[in-house]
Amino acid sequence: MGAAKRRTVLAALALELNRVVSGDRLLALVWNGAPPPQAKAALQGHIAQLRKVLDDGVSLVTRAPGYVLTGDRDAVDVFRFEDLIAAAREADDEAAAAQLTSALRLWRGPVLADVPADQLREAVSARLEELRLVAVQDLASRLFRLDRAGEAVSGLREAVDGHPLREPLVARLVLALHRTGRQAEALELFHRTREQLAEELGVDPGPELREAYQAVLAGDAPPPSPPPSPPAPVERPTAVPAQLPREHRGFVGRDAELCALEEALTGQDSAIGLLVGPAGVGKTALALRWAHRAAGDFPDGQLFVNLRGFDETEPLDPRAALVGFLRALGLSDSQIAADLEDQAAQYRSLLAGRRVLVVLDNARSAEQVRPLLPGSSRCLVLVTSRHLLDDLVVTEGATSLQVQTLPEQNAEDLLAAALGRQRIEQEPEAVAELVELCDRLPLALRIAGARLASRPRWTVQSLVDELRDEQGRLSGLSLEAGRGVHAALAVSYRELPEAAARLLRRLGLHPGTDLDSYTAAALMDINVVTARTHLRTLAYANLLHESMPDRYSRHDLVRLFTHQLAATDSEADNAEATSRLLDYYLHVADAARAHLSDHVRPFAPPAHRPASSPELSSHAAALEWFTLEEANLGLALDIAQGGGQHQRTWQLALCLDAFHFRRGNRLDRLALCRIGLSAARELGDAHAEATFLLRLGSTLADMGRIEEAVRACTDAARLASGDRHLELAALANLGYCLMADGRLDEAQERITEALELAREVGDTRSQASGLNNLANVLLAKDRPEEALRHATEALGLFGSVAPTKAHTATLHTVGAANQRLGRLDEALESYRAGLALAERLGDRYQEALCHRAIGDVLEQQESAEAALPHWVSALRLYRDLRLADADDLARRLDPTPLHPNPLHPAPR
């Protein structure tokens, strides 16, 4: 077959002969659950190659959602083996011995030995190996009765070598050796087996093996064993089961999910649908709605069982479920077999050739489901579970559908079903808030609706006011009988392994709604690999969901539940974990800040240095990390500030300011500077105070508040005395603020001082920034030639260091000088280079300036229409950044008969 993975594809298809195997399942099997990005194309290549080598007896057909290998059962040795075994059960000894011998000759070694797919091999090998061993035992029994014991020896010896403690095999080999005159070997085998049983299992031989031993000692052979009795014929029931419970009253929406189920299950042989989702999301209601719609397609009946996988009591044993199904299918209690395997066989026999819908609600595990799967390809199974049950997808080819919370409109419709449309329409704003307080979770919405329905004098707003209090929201969404959101979540929590349960409690200390595995590792004080295992366990239980690779989020009600769980741990443990969390964010944010800011002085190592942290090796990686963690960093800052942790407060504020400086968000920068400045003053840290005064000054200058900016930078320069680098930054910022105030001569003096100091301390980046600032002063003085010379010199210095925001600003300055000199092509080239660099650095402020400038040049060169796209982009950025320039640019984009304002389309 060539490639090893091609053998896996063929094996997976052959083991499901004449049944569709989905593409997703093949990808999971062939690549052991982790297919690479190019796997789909590789799979298609393997399919194409297989089609070239298959003969006329079988064919490989594309059939949504995957592929099917078609052919006679005789074309696959596994099915020939199973059919021969089945035929031997009801045959006489002579025929059965021949059939069993033929079946065992099909074996040429371990199942799928040359197929590298572990999941596929594990799924089938144990079952087939058990069938083989039973066949060896049955063949020996038949040969004994035919007085052909010698023919059984070799097969029994080979089986015993592989399974030396399987007593039925050993007993038959002892008898076979005895009957062929090899008593010494028989006795030696018995004693060896007895010693192994004692050493490895601590048990004595069982009755069957002891009887064989006694027969050898007595020198006689026991009478032949009676032939195995064929299974009792199963009578076809005349009753057609109709076990579907009634649909939930007030079911709303779910059109997309119903269509997805219809597409995945209708017309498919042996289809298994799997509805998974968090507690209370409405999986059972959705399953029943689809099942009632589809019931007419299953004339032989519908079976339903609540497997109670997530009840307060123990999950339902599959035996109990099977007994219920067998009774519904017409068997009396006396006809029902005693053990699970025989019950499952009876169940499959009764459903053979029939078209029955089986709904398995609230399944806990794949092991609970498997005995309840029909063998008939005409039956369809629909399973619901809080767990992902990936096993069913991989080994049984189930189609999994994640059930999400309701869209806003459907959530309001559900409330209307409980309260009436009129009551809902009287308080639209309160209803919208109630929907969000309930997380758009059907269970929570039904409870809220029931509480309001039983209290007609309550307004919706009164319930909203109660549920706004996070401390009591979960209890407010519970019923008197103890049922509700909290109870449903508590069941899922209790079933977790201890380590995963501990992580869920720790998540109650995390202030945000999402986090990655490194953050979880810091909370738990473990390595990131172990943290990922625990996070996947929580996601499997639908207590978290993976919103993007290695990043997990939780619904708000789950967040409140974890807060309650966290309160069950000791205050000391929680305080330690919170400190680790803050230090983790501070450690990584400081590393990210180094890529975004000039002259970064790293912080001292935190008290809790994390064992694992993400690698941020580039400007882009740092910017991406800050973007993902911005909200969490803000909440971590709130924790530090609220706890009076001044050192952590100003350091986190400084890191966040570096990010917002890149993004151009002036209002957020202003708030961060004031938080950091206050914390620095509380500590009496003059260096930190000067640093924040500098940042405050530049932010105020950008916002047009020049007098305040000059005061802040003057105070920073005073505090910076003695620290050459900080003094340099203070002079540069003061010059920038004076320039913005129109005090050009003073600005030029401060900038020149800063430039000389930068040369003195050998700071190339600050020299380049100083030259650019000087060029801007000269432009303001209408001296573009001199400005261009200084800006060009600055560009040359920037070429020796990593690109920064100042580099982008200098490209803009070169463009402005060229534009002032009438060199429009050169100006356009510089502006476009600045725009490209600003986009790469994530500098939205410089993006806005460059878009505006490019538009102005294009208007001069061509027309306003050519400039329009760049002006529109600039205006959007100005408004996002809340810059005063937005109003001026908006006036240029006022609607005209020829060019309507693209941001405000005319009504249709």
PDB file of N, CA and C in Angstrom, residues 545-595:
ATOM      1  N   HIS A 545     -14.738  27.116  27.379  1.00  0.00           N
ATOM      2  CA  HIS A 545     -14.686  26.754  25.964  1.00  0.00           C
ATOM      3  C   HIS A 545     -13.472  27.422  25.330  1.00  0.00           C
ATOM      4  N   GLU A 546     -12.857  26.699  24.417  1.00  0.00           N
ATOM      5  CA  GLU A 546     -11.627  27.169  23.773  1.00  0.00           C
ATOM      6  C   GLU A 546     -12.004  28.160  22.682  1.00  0.00           C
ATOM      7  N   SER A 547     -11.839  29.441  22.967  1.00  0.00           N
ATOM      8  CA  SER A 547     -12.250  30.492  22.033  1.00  0.00           C
ATOM      9  C   SER A 547     -11.264  30.644  20.892  1.00  0.00           C
ATOM     10  N   MET A 548     -10.018  30.296  21.117  1.00  0.00           N
ATOM     11  CA  MET A 548      -8.986  30.256  20.081  1.00  0.00           C
ATOM     12  C   MET A 548      -7.908  29.316  20.601  1.00  0.00           C
ATOM     13  N   PRO A 549      -6.977  28.875  19.743  1.00  0.00           N
ATOM     14  CA  PRO A 549      -5.993  27.905  20.218  1.00  0.00           C
ATOM     15  C   PRO A 549      -5.293  28.355  21.499  1.00  0.00           C
ATOM     16  N   ASP A 550      -5.350  27.480  22.514  1.00  0.00           N
ATOM     17  CA  ASP A 550      -4.695  27.691  23.801  1.00  0.00           C
ATOM     18  C   ASP A 550      -5.243  28.913  24.543  1.00  0.00           C
ATOM     19  N   ARG A 551      -6.478  29.281  24.261  1.00  0.00           N
ATOM     20  CA  ARG A 551      -7.100  30.391  25.003  1.00  0.00           C
ATOM     21  C   ARG A 551      -8.539  29.989  25.338  1.00  0.00           C
ATOM     22  N   TYR A 552      -8.894  30.128  26.611  1.00  0.00           N
ATOM     23  CA  TYR A 552     -10.164  29.608  27.104  1.00  0.00           C
ATOM     24  C   TYR A 552     -10.987  30.734  27.723  1.00  0.00           C
ATOM     25  N   SER A 553     -12.278  30.714  27.457  1.00  0.00           N
ATOM     26  CA  SER A 553     -13.179  31.709  28.032  1.00  0.00           C
ATOM     27  C   SER A 553     -14.301  31.001  28.789  1.00  0.00           C
ATOM     28  N   ARG A 554     -15.041  31.764  29.571  1.00  0.00           N
ATOM     29  CA  ARG A 554     -16.127  31.190  30.370  1.00  0.00           C
ATOM     30  C   ARG A 554     -17.295  32.160  30.357  1.00  0.00           C
ATOM     31  N   HIS A 555     -18.475  31.603  30.488  1.00  0.00           N
ATOM     32  CA  HIS A 555     -19.661  32.436  30.577  1.00  0.00           C
ATOM     33  C   HIS A 555     -19.680  33.158  31.928  1.00  0.00           C
ATOM     34  N   ASP A 556     -20.443  34.247  31.984  1.00  0.00           N
ATOM     35  CA  ASP A 556     -20.446  35.072  33.184  1.00  0.00           C
ATOM     36  C   ASP A 556     -20.975  34.315  34.395  1.00  0.00           C
ATOM     37  N   LEU A 557     -21.996  33.480  34.212  1.00  0.00           N
ATOM     38  CA  LEU A 557     -22.526  32.723  35.346  1.00  0.00           C
ATOM     39  C   LEU A 557     -21.511  31.701  35.850  1.00  0.00           C
ATOM     40  N   VAL A 558     -20.710  31.137  34.933  1.00  0.00           N
ATOM     41  CA  VAL A 558     -19.628  30.234  35.366  1.00  0.00           C
ATOM     42  C   VAL A 558     -18.586  31.027  36.144  1.00  0.00           C
ATOM     43  N   ARG A 559     -18.307  32.254  35.684  1.00  0.00           N
ATOM     44  CA  ARG A 559     -17.352  33.110  36.408  1.00  0.00           C
ATOM     45  C   ARG A 559     -17.825  33.342  37.853  1.00  0.00           C
ATOM     46  N   LEU A 560     -19.110  33.658  38.024  1.00  0.00           N
ATOM     47  CA  LEU A 560     -19.642  33.879  39.375  1.00  0.00           C
ATOM     48  C   LEU A 560     -19.578  32.598  40.205  1.00  0.00           C
ATOM     49  N   PHE A 561     -19.823  31.459  39.553  1.00  0.00           N
ATOM     50  CA  PHE A 561     -19.740  30.173  40.252  1.00  0.00           C
ATOM     51  C   PHE A 561     -18.316  29.922  40.739  1.00  0.00           C
ATOM     52  N   THR A 562     -17.325  30.240  39.912  1.00  0.00           N
ATOM     53  CA  THR A 562     -15.929  30.031  40.328  1.00  0.00           C
ATOM     54  C   THR A 562     -15.547  30.971  41.468  1.00  0.00           C
ATOM     55  N   HIS A 563     -16.128  32.182  41.497  1.00  0.00           N
ATOM     56  CA  HIS A 563     -15.870  33.079  42.635  1.00  0.00           C
ATOM     57  C   HIS A 563     -16.333  32.424  43.936  1.00  0.00           C
ATOM     58  N   GLN A 564     -17.509  31.788  43.905  1.00  0.00           N
ATOM     59  CA  GLN A 564     -18.004  31.105  45.100  1.00  0.00           C
ATOM     60  C   GLN A 564     -17.106  29.937  45.477  1.00  0.00           C
ATOM     61  N   LEU A 565     -16.611  29.217  44.452  1.00  0.00           N
ATOM     62  CA  LEU A 565     -15.712  28.099  44.739  1.00  0.00           C
ATOM     63  C   LEU A 565     -14.416  28.587  45.380  1.00  0.00           C
ATOM     64  N   ALA A 566     -13.887  29.704  44.867  1.00  0.00           N
ATOM     65  CA  ALA A 566     -12.623  30.227  45.397  1.00  0.00           C
ATOM     66  C   ALA A 566     -12.743  30.554  46.874  1.00  0.00           C
ATOM     67  N   ALA A 567     -13.919  30.988  47.290  1.00  0.00           N
ATOM     68  CA  ALA A 567     -14.117  31.354  48.691  1.00  0.00           C
ATOM     69  C   ALA A 567     -14.029  30.154  49.627  1.00  0.00           C
ATOM     70  N   THR A 568     -14.072  28.939  49.072  1.00  0.00           N
ATOM     71  CA  THR A 568     -13.957  27.748  49.920  1.00  0.00           C
ATOM     72  C   THR A 568     -12.510  27.410  50.262  1.00  0.00           C
ATOM     73  N   ASP A 569     -11.553  28.021  49.555  1.00  0.00           N
ATOM     74  CA  ASP A 569     -10.136  27.821  49.887  1.00  0.00           C
ATOM     75  C   ASP A 569      -9.714  28.842  50.940  1.00  0.00           C
ATOM     76  N   SER A 570      -8.573  28.620  51.554  1.00  0.00           N
ATOM     77  CA  SER A 570      -8.117  29.511  52.628  1.00  0.00           C
ATOM     78  C   SER A 570      -7.715  30.870  52.063  1.00  0.00           C
ATOM     79  N   GLU A 571      -7.835  31.902  52.884  1.00  0.00           N
ATOM     80  CA  GLU A 571      -7.460  33.251  52.459  1.00  0.00           C
ATOM     81  C   GLU A 571      -5.973  33.311  52.121  1.00  0.00           C
ATOM     82  N   ALA A 572      -5.157  32.602  52.878  1.00  0.00           N
ATOM     83  CA  ALA A 572      -3.707  32.620  52.620  1.00  0.00           C
ATOM     84  C   ALA A 572      -3.387  32.021  51.253  1.00  0.00           C
ATOM     85  N   ASP A 573      -4.016  30.881  50.926  1.00  0.00           N
ATOM     86  CA  ASP A 573      -3.785  30.254  49.618  1.00  0.00           C
ATOM     87  C   ASP A 573      -4.246  31.174  48.490  1.00  0.00           C
ATOM     88  N   ASN A 574      -5.399  31.807  48.678  1.00  0.00           N
ATOM     89  CA  ASN A 574      -5.920  32.697  47.630  1.00  0.00           C
ATOM     90  C   ASN A 574      -5.047  33.928  47.454  1.00  0.00           C
ATOM     91  N   ALA A 575      -4.548  34.466  48.569  1.00  0.00           N
ATOM     92  CA  ALA A 575      -3.663  35.638  48.475  1.00  0.00           C
ATOM     93  C   ALA A 575      -2.376  35.286  47.747  1.00  0.00           C
ATOM     94  N   GLU A 576      -1.836  34.114  48.035  1.00  0.00           N
ATOM     95  CA  GLU A 576      -0.607  33.665  47.358  1.00  0.00           C
ATOM     96  C   GLU A 576      -0.844  33.484  45.866  1.00  0.00           C
ATOM     97  N   ALA A 577      -1.966  32.865  45.503  1.00  0.00           N
ATOM     98  CA  ALA A 577      -2.275  32.654  44.089  1.00  0.00           C
ATOM     99  C   ALA A 577      -2.493  33.984  43.368  1.00  0.00           C
ATOM    100  N   THR A 578      -3.150  34.940  44.019  1.00  0.00           N
ATOM    101  CA  THR A 578      -3.370  36.257  43.406  1.00  0.00           C
ATOM    102  C   THR A 578      -2.046  36.972  43.185  1.00  0.00           C
ATOM    103  N   SER A 579      -1.137  36.859  44.142  1.00  0.00           N
ATOM    104  CA  SER A 579       0.187  37.462  43.964  1.00  0.00           C
ATOM    105  C   SER A 579       0.927  36.829  42.788  1.00  0.00           C
ATOM    106  N   ARG A 580       0.825  35.521  42.664  1.00  0.00           N
ATOM    107  CA  ARG A 580       1.463  34.856  41.514  1.00  0.00           C
ATOM    108  C   ARG A 580       0.860  35.350  40.199  1.00  0.00           C
ATOM    109  N   LEU A 581      -0.460  35.533  40.194  1.00  0.00           N
ATOM    110  CA  LEU A 581      -1.133  36.001  38.986  1.00  0.00           C
ATOM    111  C   LEU A 581      -0.643  37.396  38.598  1.00  0.00           C
ATOM    112  N   LEU A 582      -0.595  38.311  39.557  1.00  0.00           N
ATOM    113  CA  LEU A 582      -0.145  39.669  39.258  1.00  0.00           C
ATOM    114  C   LEU A 582       1.307  39.681  38.790  1.00  0.00           C
ATOM    115  N   ASP A 583       2.148  38.890  39.449  1.00  0.00           N
ATOM    116  CA  ASP A 583       3.555  38.856  39.055  1.00  0.00           C
ATOM    117  C   ASP A 583       3.744  38.216  37.693  1.00  0.00           C
ATOM    118  N   TYR A 584       2.893  37.249  37.348  1.00  0.00           N
ATOM    119  CA  TYR A 584       2.964  36.669  36.004  1.00  0.00           C
ATOM    120  C   TYR A 584       2.669  37.743  34.955  1.00  0.00           C
ATOM    121  N   TYR A 585       1.557  38.458  35.141  1.00  0.00           N
ATOM    122  CA  TYR A 585       1.217  39.506  34.172  1.00  0.00           C
ATOM    123  C   TYR A 585       2.310  40.566  34.109  1.00  0.00           C
ATOM    124  N   LEU A 586       2.866  40.921  35.258  1.00  0.00           N
ATOM    125  CA  LEU A 586       3.904  41.951  35.282  1.00  0.00           C
ATOM    126  C   LEU A 586       5.167  41.471  34.574  1.00  0.00           C
ATOM    127  N   HIS A 587       5.534  40.225  34.802  1.00  0.00           N
ATOM    128  CA  HIS A 587       6.750  39.664  34.187  1.00  0.00           C
ATOM    129  C   HIS A 587       6.639  39.661  32.656  1.00  0.00           C
ATOM    130  N   VAL A 588       5.509  39.173  32.138  1.00  0.00           N
ATOM    131  CA  VAL A 588       5.365  39.079  30.683  1.00  0.00           C
ATOM    132  C   VAL A 588       5.142  40.469  30.067  1.00  0.00           C
ATOM    133  N   ALA A 589       4.365  41.318  30.755  1.00  0.00           N
ATOM    134  CA  ALA A 589       4.126  42.668  30.228  1.00  0.00           C
ATOM    135  C   ALA A 589       5.419  43.459  30.145  1.00  0.00           C
ATOM    136  N   ASP A 590       6.318  43.258  31.100  1.00  0.00           N
ATOM    137  CA  ASP A 590       7.604  43.958  31.064  1.00  0.00           C
ATOM    138  C   ASP A 590       8.437  43.481  29.878  1.00  0.00           C
ATOM    139  N   ALA A 591       8.398  42.151  29.620  1.00  0.00           N
ATOM    140  CA  ALA A 591       9.121  41.621  28.454  1.00  0.00           C
ATOM    141  C   ALA A 591       8.528  42.158  27.151  1.00  0.00           C
ATOM    142  N   ALA A 592       7.202  42.276  27.098  1.00  0.00           N
ATOM    143  CA  ALA A 592       6.549  42.812  25.894  1.00  0.00           C
ATOM    144  C   ALA A 592       6.846  44.302  25.732  1.00  0.00           C
ATOM    145  N   ARG A 593       6.895  45.023  26.863  1.00  0.00           N
ATOM    146  CA  ARG A 593       7.177  46.467  26.815  1.00  0.00           C
ATOM    147  C   ARG A 593       8.534  46.747  26.189  1.00  0.00           C
ATOM    148  N   ALA A 594       9.483  45.849  26.392  1.00  0.00           N
ATOM    149  CA  ALA A 594      10.831  46.052  25.854  1.00  0.00           C
ATOM    150  C   ALA A 594      10.828  46.141  24.334  1.00  0.00           C
ATOM    151  N   HIS A 595       9.834  45.498  23.685  1.00  0.00           N
ATOM    152  CA  HIS A 595       9.758  45.557  22.218  1.00  0.00           C
ATOM    153  C   HIS A 595       9.030  46.810  21.732  1.00  0.00           C
TER     154      HIS A 595
END
